[in-house]
PDB file of C-alpha atoms in Angstrom:
ATOM      1  CA  MET A   1      77.909 132.350  51.738  1.00  0.00           C
ATOM      2  CA  SER A   2      75.851 129.208  51.834  1.00  0.00           C
ATOM      3  CA  LEU A   3      77.128 125.822  52.954  1.00  0.00           C
ATOM      4  CA  PRO A   4      77.356 124.283  49.431  1.00  0.00           C
ATOM      5  CA  SER A   5      79.457 127.183  48.181  1.00  0.00           C
ATOM      6  CA  VAL A   6      81.828 126.866  51.175  1.00  0.00           C
ATOM      7  CA  LEU A   7      82.233 123.159  50.478  1.00  0.00           C
ATOM      8  CA  SER A   8      82.941 123.777  46.808  1.00  0.00           C
ATOM      9  CA  VAL A   9      85.601 126.379  47.688  1.00  0.00           C
ATOM     10  CA  ALA A  10      87.175 123.957  50.188  1.00  0.00           C
ATOM     11  CA  ALA A  11      87.144 121.184  47.603  1.00  0.00           C
ATOM     12  CA  THR A  12      88.949 123.281  45.018  1.00  0.00           C
ATOM     13  CA  ASP A  13      91.588 124.678  47.404  1.00  0.00           C
ATOM     14  CA  ALA A  14      94.462 122.183  47.562  1.00  0.00           C
ATOM     15  CA  THR A  15      96.026 123.772  50.629  1.00  0.00           C
ATOM     16  CA  LEU A  16      93.129 122.765  52.844  1.00  0.00           C
ATOM     17  CA  HIS A  17      93.618 119.036  52.254  1.00  0.00           C
ATOM     18  CA  THR A  18      96.254 116.939  53.934  1.00  0.00           C
ATOM     19  CA  VAL A  19      97.996 114.938  51.282  1.00  0.00           C
ATOM     20  CA  ALA A  20      98.684 111.335  52.213  1.00  0.00           C
ATOM     21  CA  ALA A  21     101.792 109.714  50.824  1.00  0.00           C
ATOM     22  CA  ASP A  22     101.452 107.170  48.070  1.00  0.00           C
ATOM     23  CA  VAL A  23     101.771 103.513  48.985  1.00  0.00           C
ATOM     24  CA  TYR A  24     105.137 103.203  47.248  1.00  0.00           C
ATOM     25  CA  THR A  25     106.542 106.540  48.401  1.00  0.00           C
ATOM     26  CA  VAL A  26     109.448 106.146  50.793  1.00  0.00           C
ATOM     27  CA  SER A  27     109.597 109.090  53.158  1.00  0.00           C
ATOM     28  CA  ILE A  28     112.116 109.885  55.877  1.00  0.00           C
ATOM     29  CA  GLY A  29     109.526 108.998  58.513  1.00  0.00           C
ATOM     30  CA  ARG A  30     108.949 105.584  56.997  1.00  0.00           C
ATOM     31  CA  ILE A  31     112.674 104.898  56.749  1.00  0.00           C
ATOM     32  CA  GLY A  32     113.220 105.947  60.367  1.00  0.00           C
ATOM     33  CA  ALA A  33     110.312 103.818  61.556  1.00  0.00           C
ATOM     34  CA  ILE A  34     111.491 100.763  59.626  1.00  0.00           C
ATOM     35  CA  VAL A  35     115.077 101.083  60.852  1.00  0.00           C
ATOM     36  CA  SER A  36     114.035 101.592  64.465  1.00  0.00           C
ATOM     37  CA  ALA A  37     111.585  98.669  64.302  1.00  0.00           C
ATOM     38  CA  LEU A  38     114.333  96.407  62.953  1.00  0.00           C
ATOM     39  CA  ILE A  39     116.689  97.558  65.707  1.00  0.00           C
ATOM     40  CA  GLY A  40     113.973  96.860  68.279  1.00  0.00           C
ATOM     41  CA  LEU A  41     113.371  93.428  66.783  1.00  0.00           C
ATOM     42  CA  LEU A  42     117.097  92.676  66.907  1.00  0.00           C
ATOM     43  CA  GLY A  43     117.184  93.720  70.553  1.00  0.00           C
ATOM     44  CA  SER A  44     114.118  91.647  71.406  1.00  0.00           C
ATOM     45  CA  VAL A  45     115.585  88.538  69.810  1.00  0.00           C
ATOM     46  CA  GLY A  46     118.946  89.107  71.516  1.00  0.00           C
ATOM     47  CA  GLY A  47     117.259  89.659  74.874  1.00  0.00           C
ATOM     48  CA  GLY A  48     115.125  86.556  74.444  1.00  0.00           C
ATOM     49  CA  LEU A  49     118.152  84.443  73.580  1.00  0.00           C
ATOM     50  CA  ALA A  50     120.119  85.851  76.496  1.00  0.00           C
ATOM     51  CA  LEU A  51     117.209  85.215  78.846  1.00  0.00           C
ATOM     52  CA  ALA A  52     116.870  81.644  77.586  1.00  0.00           C
ATOM     53  CA  ARG A  53     120.560  81.117  78.204  1.00  0.00           C
ATOM     54  CA  THR A  54     120.484  82.502  81.756  1.00  0.00           C
ATOM     55  CA  THR A  55     117.627  80.175  82.685  1.00  0.00           C
ATOM     56  CA  GLY A  56     119.613  77.200  81.412  1.00  0.00           C
ATOM     57  CA  ARG A  57     117.349  76.381  78.492  1.00  0.00           C
ATOM     58  CA  GLY A  58     118.655  75.774  75.037  1.00  0.00           C
ATOM     59  CA  ARG A  59     122.024  76.022  73.409  1.00  0.00           C
ATOM     60  CA  VAL A  60     123.022  79.548  72.595  1.00  0.00           C
ATOM     61  CA  LEU A  61     126.282  80.884  71.250  1.00  0.00           C
ATOM     62  CA  THR A  62     128.862  82.115  73.728  1.00  0.00           C
ATOM     63  CA  TRP A  63     128.599  85.670  72.395  1.00  0.00           C
ATOM     64  CA  THR A  64     124.869  85.791  73.088  1.00  0.00           C
ATOM     65  CA  ARG A  65     125.381  84.399  76.562  1.00  0.00           C
ATOM     66  CA  ARG A  66     127.922  87.103  77.402  1.00  0.00           C
ATOM     67  CA  ASN A  67     126.649  90.110  75.496  1.00  0.00           C
ATOM     68  CA  GLY A  68     123.013  89.435  74.635  1.00  0.00           C
ATOM     69  CA  SER A  69     121.558  91.338  77.559  1.00  0.00           C
ATOM     70  CA  VAL A  70     123.694  94.419  76.949  1.00  0.00           C
ATOM     71  CA  THR A  71     122.876  94.320  73.240  1.00  0.00           C
ATOM     72  CA  ALA A  72     119.170  94.101  74.040  1.00  0.00           C
ATOM     73  CA  LEU A  73     119.365  97.045  76.439  1.00  0.00           C
ATOM     74  CA  LEU A  74     121.246  99.253  73.980  1.00  0.00           C
ATOM     75  CA  ALA A  75     119.216  98.283  70.914  1.00  0.00           C
ATOM     76  CA  GLY A  76     115.950  98.654  72.811  1.00  0.00           C
ATOM     77  CA  SER A  77     116.881 102.097  74.081  1.00  0.00           C
ATOM     78  CA  LEU A  78     117.918 103.185  70.595  1.00  0.00           C
ATOM     79  CA  ALA A  79     114.687 101.853  69.068  1.00  0.00           C
ATOM     80  CA  VAL A  80     112.565 103.688  71.633  1.00  0.00           C
ATOM     81  CA  ALA A  81     114.472 106.941  71.065  1.00  0.00           C
ATOM     82  CA  ILE A  82     114.249 106.823  67.262  1.00  0.00           C
ATOM     83  CA  GLY A  83     110.627 105.652  67.334  1.00  0.00           C
ATOM     84  CA  ALA A  84     109.662 108.463  69.699  1.00  0.00           C
ATOM     85  CA  ALA A  85     111.434 111.010  67.483  1.00  0.00           C
ATOM     86  CA  VAL A  86     109.571 109.755  64.397  1.00  0.00           C
ATOM     87  CA  ALA A  87     106.255 109.762  66.272  1.00  0.00           C
ATOM     88  CA  ALA A  88     106.839 113.290  67.554  1.00  0.00           C
ATOM     89  CA  THR A  89     107.690 114.705  64.131  1.00  0.00           C
ATOM     90  CA  ALA A  90     105.085 112.828  62.060  1.00  0.00           C
ATOM     91  CA  GLU A  91     102.490 115.094  60.501  1.00  0.00           C
ATOM     92  CA  GLY A  92      99.013 113.692  60.246  1.00  0.00           C
ATOM     93  CA  GLY A  93      97.683 110.478  61.675  1.00  0.00           C
ATOM     94  CA  LEU A  94      97.954 106.808  60.954  1.00  0.00           C
ATOM     95  CA  GLY A  95      97.822 105.956  57.291  1.00  0.00           C
ATOM     96  CA  THR A  96      99.229 109.241  56.019  1.00  0.00           C
ATOM     97  CA  GLY A  97     102.583 107.714  55.085  1.00  0.00           C
ATOM     98  CA  ASN A  98     104.695 109.497  57.663  1.00  0.00           C
ATOM     99  CA  GLY A  99     105.763 106.377  59.576  1.00  0.00           C
ATOM    100  CA  LEU A 100     103.605 106.895  62.646  1.00  0.00           C
ATOM    101  CA  GLY A 101     102.397 103.289  62.799  1.00  0.00           C
ATOM    102  CA  GLY A 102     105.931 101.973  62.371  1.00  0.00           C
ATOM    103  CA  ALA A 103     107.108 104.321  65.095  1.00  0.00           C
ATOM    104  CA  TYR A 104     104.557 102.867  67.506  1.00  0.00           C
ATOM    105  CA  VAL A 105     105.686  99.342  66.619  1.00  0.00           C
ATOM    106  CA  ALA A 106     109.325 100.363  67.119  1.00  0.00           C
ATOM    107  CA  ILE A 107     108.565 101.801  70.553  1.00  0.00           C
ATOM    108  CA  LEU A 108     106.796  98.592  71.612  1.00  0.00           C
ATOM    109  CA  LEU A 109     109.608  96.371  70.306  1.00  0.00           C
ATOM    110  CA  GLY A 110     112.196  98.596  71.976  1.00  0.00           C
ATOM    111  CA  LEU A 111     110.406  98.411  75.315  1.00  0.00           C
ATOM    112  CA  ALA A 112     110.182  94.618  74.996  1.00  0.00           C
ATOM    113  CA  ALA A 113     113.918  94.473  74.258  1.00  0.00           C
ATOM    114  CA  VAL A 114     114.731  96.614  77.297  1.00  0.00           C
ATOM    115  CA  LEU A 115     112.521  94.417  79.484  1.00  0.00           C
ATOM    116  CA  LEU A 116     114.063  91.165  78.232  1.00  0.00           C
ATOM    117  CA  GLY A 117     117.586  92.545  78.424  1.00  0.00           C
ATOM    118  CA  GLY A 118     117.032  93.786  81.960  1.00  0.00           C
ATOM    119  CA  LEU A 119     115.664  90.427  83.076  1.00  0.00           C
ATOM    120  CA  ALA A 120     118.573  88.569  81.490  1.00  0.00           C
ATOM    121  CA  ARG A 121     121.070  91.000  83.003  1.00  0.00           C
ATOM    122  CA  SER A 122     119.619  90.661  86.501  1.00  0.00           C
ATOM    123  CA  ARG A 123     119.639  86.859  86.285  1.00  0.00           C
ATOM    124  CA  THR A 124     123.234  86.882  85.082  1.00  0.00           C
ATOM    125  CA  ARG A 125     124.253  89.087  88.001  1.00  0.00           C
ATOM    126  CA  SER A 126     122.459  86.939  90.566  1.00  0.00           C
ATOM    127  CA  ARG A 127     124.126  83.787  89.223  1.00  0.00           C
ATOM    128  CA  THR A 128     127.583  85.297  89.425  1.00  0.00           C
ATOM    129  CA  ARG A 129     127.009  86.553  92.964  1.00  0.00           C
ATOM    130  CA  THR A 130     125.688  83.263  94.310  1.00  0.00           C
ATOM    131  CA  GLY A 131     128.157  81.118  92.397  1.00  0.00           C
ATOM    132  CA  THR A 132     130.368  78.771  94.421  1.00  0.00           C
ATOM    133  CA  GLY A 133     133.394  79.174  92.175  1.00  0.00           C
ATOM    134  CA  THR A 134     136.620  80.443  93.710  1.00  0.00           C
ATOM    135  CA  ALA A 135     139.045  82.702  91.948  1.00  0.00           C
TER     136      ALA A 135
END
């Protein structure tokens, strides 16, 4: 078989081609990547607000001051776990519509949320230990 005939057989056989999802097709991978990226974004914002509050900058709600670091740690961990699961199960590469790019974004946002939440949590602990208040 010559090279042109092999190429023509490969072009006519649909099983040899990876089919990319349409732009408007919503797959499970895309949904998982979007949800985990939003969770990671929520955690990053919560961690940033909690960190701003522990450094004494800005006016932040009482809930964020008390629970922002824990929320960032939990949301960041969840975003990393879901993003890693989507990245591990995605078939094909970037641009195939399986949510691989969104999974990478979710992992990065989740890691940022964990970092910010950890910093805010450690600063909150050090302030309560060195505080001069008596009980």
